[in-house]
XYZ file of C-alpha atoms in Angstrom:
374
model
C -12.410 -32.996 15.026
C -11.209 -30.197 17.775
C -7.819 -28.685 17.405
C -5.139 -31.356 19.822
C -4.217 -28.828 22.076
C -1.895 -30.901 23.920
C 0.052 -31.966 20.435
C 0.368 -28.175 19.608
C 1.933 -27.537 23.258
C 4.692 -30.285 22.643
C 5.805 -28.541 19.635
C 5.822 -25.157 20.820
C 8.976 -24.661 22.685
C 11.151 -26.508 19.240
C 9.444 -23.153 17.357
C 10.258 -20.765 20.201
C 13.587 -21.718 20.772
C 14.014 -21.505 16.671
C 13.423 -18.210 16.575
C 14.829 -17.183 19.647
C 17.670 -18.735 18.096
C 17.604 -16.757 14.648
C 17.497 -13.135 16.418
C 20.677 -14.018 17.911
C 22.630 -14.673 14.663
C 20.766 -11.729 13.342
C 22.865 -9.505 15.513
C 26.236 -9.692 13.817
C 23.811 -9.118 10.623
C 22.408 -6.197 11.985
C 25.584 -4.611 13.234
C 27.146 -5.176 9.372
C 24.089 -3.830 8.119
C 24.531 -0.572 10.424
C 28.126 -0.104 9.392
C 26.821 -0.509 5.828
C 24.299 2.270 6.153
C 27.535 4.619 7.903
C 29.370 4.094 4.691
C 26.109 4.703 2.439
C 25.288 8.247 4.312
C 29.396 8.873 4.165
C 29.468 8.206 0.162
C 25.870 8.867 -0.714
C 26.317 9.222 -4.776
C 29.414 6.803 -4.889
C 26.898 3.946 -2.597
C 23.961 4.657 -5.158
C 26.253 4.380 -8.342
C 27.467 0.868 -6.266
C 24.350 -0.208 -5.115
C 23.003 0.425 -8.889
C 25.824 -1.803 -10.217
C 25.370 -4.760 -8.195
C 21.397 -4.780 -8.645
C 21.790 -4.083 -12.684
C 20.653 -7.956 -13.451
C 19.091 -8.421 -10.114
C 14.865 -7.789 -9.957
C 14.734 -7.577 -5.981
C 13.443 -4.146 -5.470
C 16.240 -1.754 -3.912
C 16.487 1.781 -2.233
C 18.787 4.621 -3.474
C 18.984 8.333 -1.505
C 17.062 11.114 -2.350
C 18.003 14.522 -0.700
C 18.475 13.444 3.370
C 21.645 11.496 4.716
C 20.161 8.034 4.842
C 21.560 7.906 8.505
C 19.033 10.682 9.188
C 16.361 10.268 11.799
C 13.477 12.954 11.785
C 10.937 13.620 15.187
C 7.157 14.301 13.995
C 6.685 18.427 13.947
C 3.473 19.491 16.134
C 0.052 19.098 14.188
C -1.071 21.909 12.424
C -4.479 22.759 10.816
C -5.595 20.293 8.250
C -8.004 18.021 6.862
C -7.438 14.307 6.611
C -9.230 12.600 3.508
C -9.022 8.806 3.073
C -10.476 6.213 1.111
C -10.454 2.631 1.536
C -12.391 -0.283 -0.953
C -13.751 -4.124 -0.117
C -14.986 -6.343 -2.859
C -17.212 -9.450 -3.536
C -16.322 -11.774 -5.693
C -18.158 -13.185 -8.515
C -19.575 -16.568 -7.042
C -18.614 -18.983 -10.224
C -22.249 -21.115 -9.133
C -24.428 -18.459 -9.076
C -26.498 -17.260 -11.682
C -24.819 -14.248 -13.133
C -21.022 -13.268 -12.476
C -20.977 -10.253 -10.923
C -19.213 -8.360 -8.175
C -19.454 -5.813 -5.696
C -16.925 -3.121 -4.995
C -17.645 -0.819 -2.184
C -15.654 2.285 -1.874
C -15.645 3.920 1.811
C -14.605 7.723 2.114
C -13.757 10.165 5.356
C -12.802 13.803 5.902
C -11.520 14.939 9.291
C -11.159 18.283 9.308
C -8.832 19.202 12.286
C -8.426 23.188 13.000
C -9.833 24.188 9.342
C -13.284 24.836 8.646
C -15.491 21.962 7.038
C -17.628 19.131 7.900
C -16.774 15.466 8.531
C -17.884 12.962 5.686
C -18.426 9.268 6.500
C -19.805 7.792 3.644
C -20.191 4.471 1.219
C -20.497 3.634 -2.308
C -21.420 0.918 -3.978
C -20.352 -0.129 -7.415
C -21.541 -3.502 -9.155
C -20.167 -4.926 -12.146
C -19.565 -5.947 -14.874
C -21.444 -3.751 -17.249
C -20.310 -5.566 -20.326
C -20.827 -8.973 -21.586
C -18.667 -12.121 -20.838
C -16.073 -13.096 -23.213
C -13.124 -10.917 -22.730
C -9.732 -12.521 -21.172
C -6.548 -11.804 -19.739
C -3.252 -13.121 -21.743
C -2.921 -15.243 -19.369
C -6.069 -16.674 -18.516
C -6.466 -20.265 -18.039
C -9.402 -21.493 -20.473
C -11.684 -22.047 -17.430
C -10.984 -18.791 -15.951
C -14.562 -16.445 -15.956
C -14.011 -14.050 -13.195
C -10.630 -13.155 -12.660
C -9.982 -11.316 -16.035
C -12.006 -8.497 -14.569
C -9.510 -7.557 -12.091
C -11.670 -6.702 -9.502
C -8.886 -5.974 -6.792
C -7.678 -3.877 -9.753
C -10.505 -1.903 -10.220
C -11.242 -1.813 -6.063
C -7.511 -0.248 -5.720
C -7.798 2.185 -8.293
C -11.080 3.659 -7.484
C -9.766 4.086 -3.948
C -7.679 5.828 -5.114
C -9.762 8.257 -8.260
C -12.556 9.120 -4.916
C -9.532 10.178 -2.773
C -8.025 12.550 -4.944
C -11.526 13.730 -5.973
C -11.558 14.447 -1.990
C -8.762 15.787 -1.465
C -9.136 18.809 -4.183
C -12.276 19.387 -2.588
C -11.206 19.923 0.679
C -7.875 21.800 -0.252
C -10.864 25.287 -0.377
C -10.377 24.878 3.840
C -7.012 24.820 4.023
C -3.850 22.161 3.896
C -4.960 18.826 3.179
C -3.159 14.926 3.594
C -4.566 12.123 1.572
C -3.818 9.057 2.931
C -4.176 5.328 2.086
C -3.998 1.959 2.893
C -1.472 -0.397 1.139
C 0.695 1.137 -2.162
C 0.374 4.162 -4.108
C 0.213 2.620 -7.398
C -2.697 -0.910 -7.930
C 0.083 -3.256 -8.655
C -1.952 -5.818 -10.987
C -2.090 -3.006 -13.471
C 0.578 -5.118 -14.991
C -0.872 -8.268 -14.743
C -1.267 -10.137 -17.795
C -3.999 -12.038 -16.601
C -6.404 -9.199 -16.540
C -8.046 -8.134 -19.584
C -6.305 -5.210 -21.226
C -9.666 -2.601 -21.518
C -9.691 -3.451 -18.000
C -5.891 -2.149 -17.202
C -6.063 0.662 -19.276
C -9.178 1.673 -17.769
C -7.813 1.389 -14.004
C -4.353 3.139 -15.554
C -6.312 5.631 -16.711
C -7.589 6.325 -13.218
C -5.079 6.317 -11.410
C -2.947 8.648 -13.219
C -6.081 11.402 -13.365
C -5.951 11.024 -9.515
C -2.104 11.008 -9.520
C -1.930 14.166 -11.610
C -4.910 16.104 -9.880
C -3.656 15.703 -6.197
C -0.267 16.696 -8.145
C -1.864 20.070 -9.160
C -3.142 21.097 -5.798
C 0.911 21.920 -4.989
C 2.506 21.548 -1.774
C -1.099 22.296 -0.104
C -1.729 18.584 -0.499
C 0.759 15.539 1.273
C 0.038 12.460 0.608
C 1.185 9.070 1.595
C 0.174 5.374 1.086
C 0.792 3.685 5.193
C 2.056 -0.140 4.673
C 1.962 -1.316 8.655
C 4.044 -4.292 9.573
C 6.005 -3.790 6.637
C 7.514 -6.599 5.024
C 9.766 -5.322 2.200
C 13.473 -5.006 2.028
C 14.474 -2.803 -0.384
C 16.878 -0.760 1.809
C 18.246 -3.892 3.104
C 18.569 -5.444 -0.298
C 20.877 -2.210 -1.268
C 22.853 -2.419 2.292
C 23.636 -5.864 1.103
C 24.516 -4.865 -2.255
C 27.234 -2.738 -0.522
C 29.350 -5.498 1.054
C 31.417 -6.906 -1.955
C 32.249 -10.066 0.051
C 29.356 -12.607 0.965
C 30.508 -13.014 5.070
C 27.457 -15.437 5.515
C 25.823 -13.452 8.226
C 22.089 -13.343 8.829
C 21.544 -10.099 8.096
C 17.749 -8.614 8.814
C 15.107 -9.986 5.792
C 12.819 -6.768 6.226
C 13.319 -3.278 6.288
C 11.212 -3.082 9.708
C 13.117 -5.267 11.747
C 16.623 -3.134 10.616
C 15.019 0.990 11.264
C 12.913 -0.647 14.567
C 16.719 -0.383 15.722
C 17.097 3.490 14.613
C 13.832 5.282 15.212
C 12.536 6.129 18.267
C 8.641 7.146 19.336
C 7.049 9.298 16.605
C 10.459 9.495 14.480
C 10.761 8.760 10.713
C 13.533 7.745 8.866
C 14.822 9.409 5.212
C 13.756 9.190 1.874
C 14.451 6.662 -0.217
C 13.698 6.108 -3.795
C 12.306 2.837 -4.596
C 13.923 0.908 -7.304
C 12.780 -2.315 -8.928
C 12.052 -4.395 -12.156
C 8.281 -4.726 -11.329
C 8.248 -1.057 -10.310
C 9.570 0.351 -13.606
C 7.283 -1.706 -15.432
C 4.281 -0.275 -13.677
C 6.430 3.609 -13.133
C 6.501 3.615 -16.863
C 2.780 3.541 -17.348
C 3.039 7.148 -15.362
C 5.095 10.519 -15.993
C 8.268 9.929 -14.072
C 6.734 13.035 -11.402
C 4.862 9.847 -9.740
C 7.619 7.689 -8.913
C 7.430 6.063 -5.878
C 9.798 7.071 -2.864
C 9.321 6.119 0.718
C 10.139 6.722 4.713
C 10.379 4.096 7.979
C 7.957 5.483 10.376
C 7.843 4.326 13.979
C 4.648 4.841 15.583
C 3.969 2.857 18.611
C 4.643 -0.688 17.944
C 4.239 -0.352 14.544
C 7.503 0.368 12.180
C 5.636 1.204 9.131
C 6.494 2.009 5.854
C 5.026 5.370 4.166
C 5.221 5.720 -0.077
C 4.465 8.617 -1.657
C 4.963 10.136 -5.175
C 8.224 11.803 -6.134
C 6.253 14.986 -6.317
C 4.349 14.557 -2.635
C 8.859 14.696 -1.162
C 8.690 18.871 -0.586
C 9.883 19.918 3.037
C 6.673 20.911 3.740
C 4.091 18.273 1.772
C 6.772 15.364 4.555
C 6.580 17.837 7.496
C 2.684 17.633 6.836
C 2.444 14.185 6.413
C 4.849 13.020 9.280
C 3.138 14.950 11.777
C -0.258 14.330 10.705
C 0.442 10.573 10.470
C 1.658 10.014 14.468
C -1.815 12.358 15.164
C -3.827 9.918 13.261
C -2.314 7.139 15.467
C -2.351 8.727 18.531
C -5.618 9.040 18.030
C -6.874 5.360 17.395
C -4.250 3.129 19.554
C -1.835 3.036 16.873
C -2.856 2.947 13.561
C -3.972 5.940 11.417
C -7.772 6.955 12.421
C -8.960 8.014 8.617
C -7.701 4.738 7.104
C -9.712 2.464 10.198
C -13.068 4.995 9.485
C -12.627 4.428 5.683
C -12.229 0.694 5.997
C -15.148 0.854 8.523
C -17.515 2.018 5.771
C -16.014 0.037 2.971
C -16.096 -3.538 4.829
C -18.638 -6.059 3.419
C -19.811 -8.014 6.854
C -20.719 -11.450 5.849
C -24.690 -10.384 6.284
C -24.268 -8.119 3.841
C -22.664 -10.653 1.369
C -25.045 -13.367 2.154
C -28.096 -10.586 1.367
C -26.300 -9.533 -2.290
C -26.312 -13.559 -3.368
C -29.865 -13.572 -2.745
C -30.664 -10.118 -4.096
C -28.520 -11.797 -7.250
C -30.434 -14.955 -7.586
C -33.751 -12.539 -7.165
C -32.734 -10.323 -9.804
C -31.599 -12.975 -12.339
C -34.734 -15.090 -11.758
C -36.932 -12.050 -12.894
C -34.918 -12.732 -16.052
C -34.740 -16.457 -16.321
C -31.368 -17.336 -15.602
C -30.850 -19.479 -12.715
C -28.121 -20.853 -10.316
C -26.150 -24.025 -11.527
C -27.210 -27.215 -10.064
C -24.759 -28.133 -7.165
């Protein structure tokens, strides 16, 4: 049955006016959220030790100030010479019919060397798994679960992030490089209970020997994990935290919606440091040098949020970054050029996943194991 297109129209202008309705009360929201942030860059250390008091039972991730007013606004320095390394990962899942479980990840790297001598890279790699016998679980693993234990968006995130680094101390022999990716610094499910422990440990162990190379390359290196569209609210959450009295206003529910009101063209905001129950869980795994800080970026339409480790926050590895960041956009209408070439050579077109089932069934068949009866 085709979609009622007249239905949908009827109940269009009831959602429209909704909304239309919600930015308005977000205004006096906004404007006690702005007098908030005043106070905050005013009292910096007496705001953190407040903000830390009211969010000492909460687990909504929260913002404190590193170095900058929080008020501050920063415009992106010129480009300079550098080369911009990326990596970006797709997966297939393990088809629970099929004849063997097994999954794809595909890891897509770039190198855009800009002023500094080099070549570009565009290239793929494939990785299929698992290597090890069924039979292993997560804690929490329902009894019919067979596929998810292996925390394949695990293992995707945190060899994204092992080829990068790899990359990036490549490159750093032509000169200043920024590492960029797509999404968070750190693979989040490496606290997930319902992947199998040899498989967290493995992907911890990954990350932090990217971490901690990239680390030793020194301020030559800036890196930054790009989050467009942002939807967190961690400064918000501490803005909030400064009002002792609940006034029942609707204040702004994302960070985005509160700095699109601050930065102009090109501009980024200050550092934060980002605080959080789930976050310390996963920052403990890590020497404290890789906590996770973060800046508002407005490029184009897009305010975006930007992490980066504690030890990626030097003048220079942000001036780097910043600038290079609004080039990449510039470049490709808006969103950073390295991360849409690495997810260009990472994505799995539905061909391609179509052609691995059959490649599977092939393979198994020359083994005797066969698909499951539909």
């Amino acid at each position: 049955m085709t979609l009622r297109m007249e239905a949908v129209a009827s109940q269009l202008p009831e959602v429209v006016a909704a909304y239309r309705d919600g930015l308005a009360a977000m205004e006096a929201g906004l404007a006690a959220a702005g007098e908030a942030f005043t106070g905050w860059a005013a009292a910096a250390e007496a705001s953190d030790a407040a903000i830390r008091a009211a969010m000492a039972e909460d687990p909504r991730p929260y913002a404190l100030s590193m170095r900058e007013p929080v008020d501050a606004l920063f415009d992106a320095p010129p480009p300079g010479p550098v080369t911009v390394v990326s990596a970006d990962g797709s997966s297939i899942e393990p088809d629970r019919f099929a004849p063997v479980q097994c999954f794809v990840i595909n890891i897509g790297a770039v190198a855009f060397p800009y002023g500094v001598p080099g070549e570009v890279l565009l290239q793929s790699r494939p990785i299929v798994g698992p290597r090890d016998a069924p039979g292993g679980v997560g804690e929490d693993s329902g009894a019919d679960d067979r596929t998810g234990n292996w925390g394949v968006n695990l293992q995707r995130d945190a060899r994204e992030l092992f080829t990068a680094a790899i990359l990036a101390q490549e490159r750093t022999a032509h000169g200043p490089v920024v590492l960029l990716l797509d999404g968070t610094v750190f693979p989040w499910d490496l606290d997930s209970r319902q992947v199998r422990a040899d498989v967290r440990e493995d992907a911890r162990q990954r990350t932090q020997e990217a971490l901690d190379l990239v680390a030793l390359c020194g301020d030559g290196v800036s890196m930054g994990a790009y989050i467009s569209g942002s939807r967190s609210g961690d400064v918000v959450t501490s803005l909030r935290a400064l009002e002792p009295v609940d006034n029942g206003l609707s204040w702004p529910p994302t960070d985005g919606l509160f700095f699109r009101r601050l930065l102009g063209e090109g501009q980024r905001s200050a550092i934060f440091r980002a605080q959080s129950e789930r976050g310390s869980r996963v920052e403990k795994l890590f020497s404290p040098a890789h906590q996770i800080c973060f800046f508002y970026l407005r490029a184009g339409a897009d305010d975006a949020r930007v992490e980066l480790p504690h030890w990626a926050t030097s003048p220079a590895q942000v001036e780097r970054l910043h600038s290079t960041l609004i080039d990449q956009c510039r470049r490709a209408g808006g969103y950073p050029r390295a991360l849409q070439e690495a997810h260009e050579q990472a994505d799995n077109a539905v061909g391609d996943r179509q052609l691995f089932g059959r490649l599977l069934e092939t393979a198994a068949g020359r083994q005797g194991l066969f698909a499951m009866a539909g």
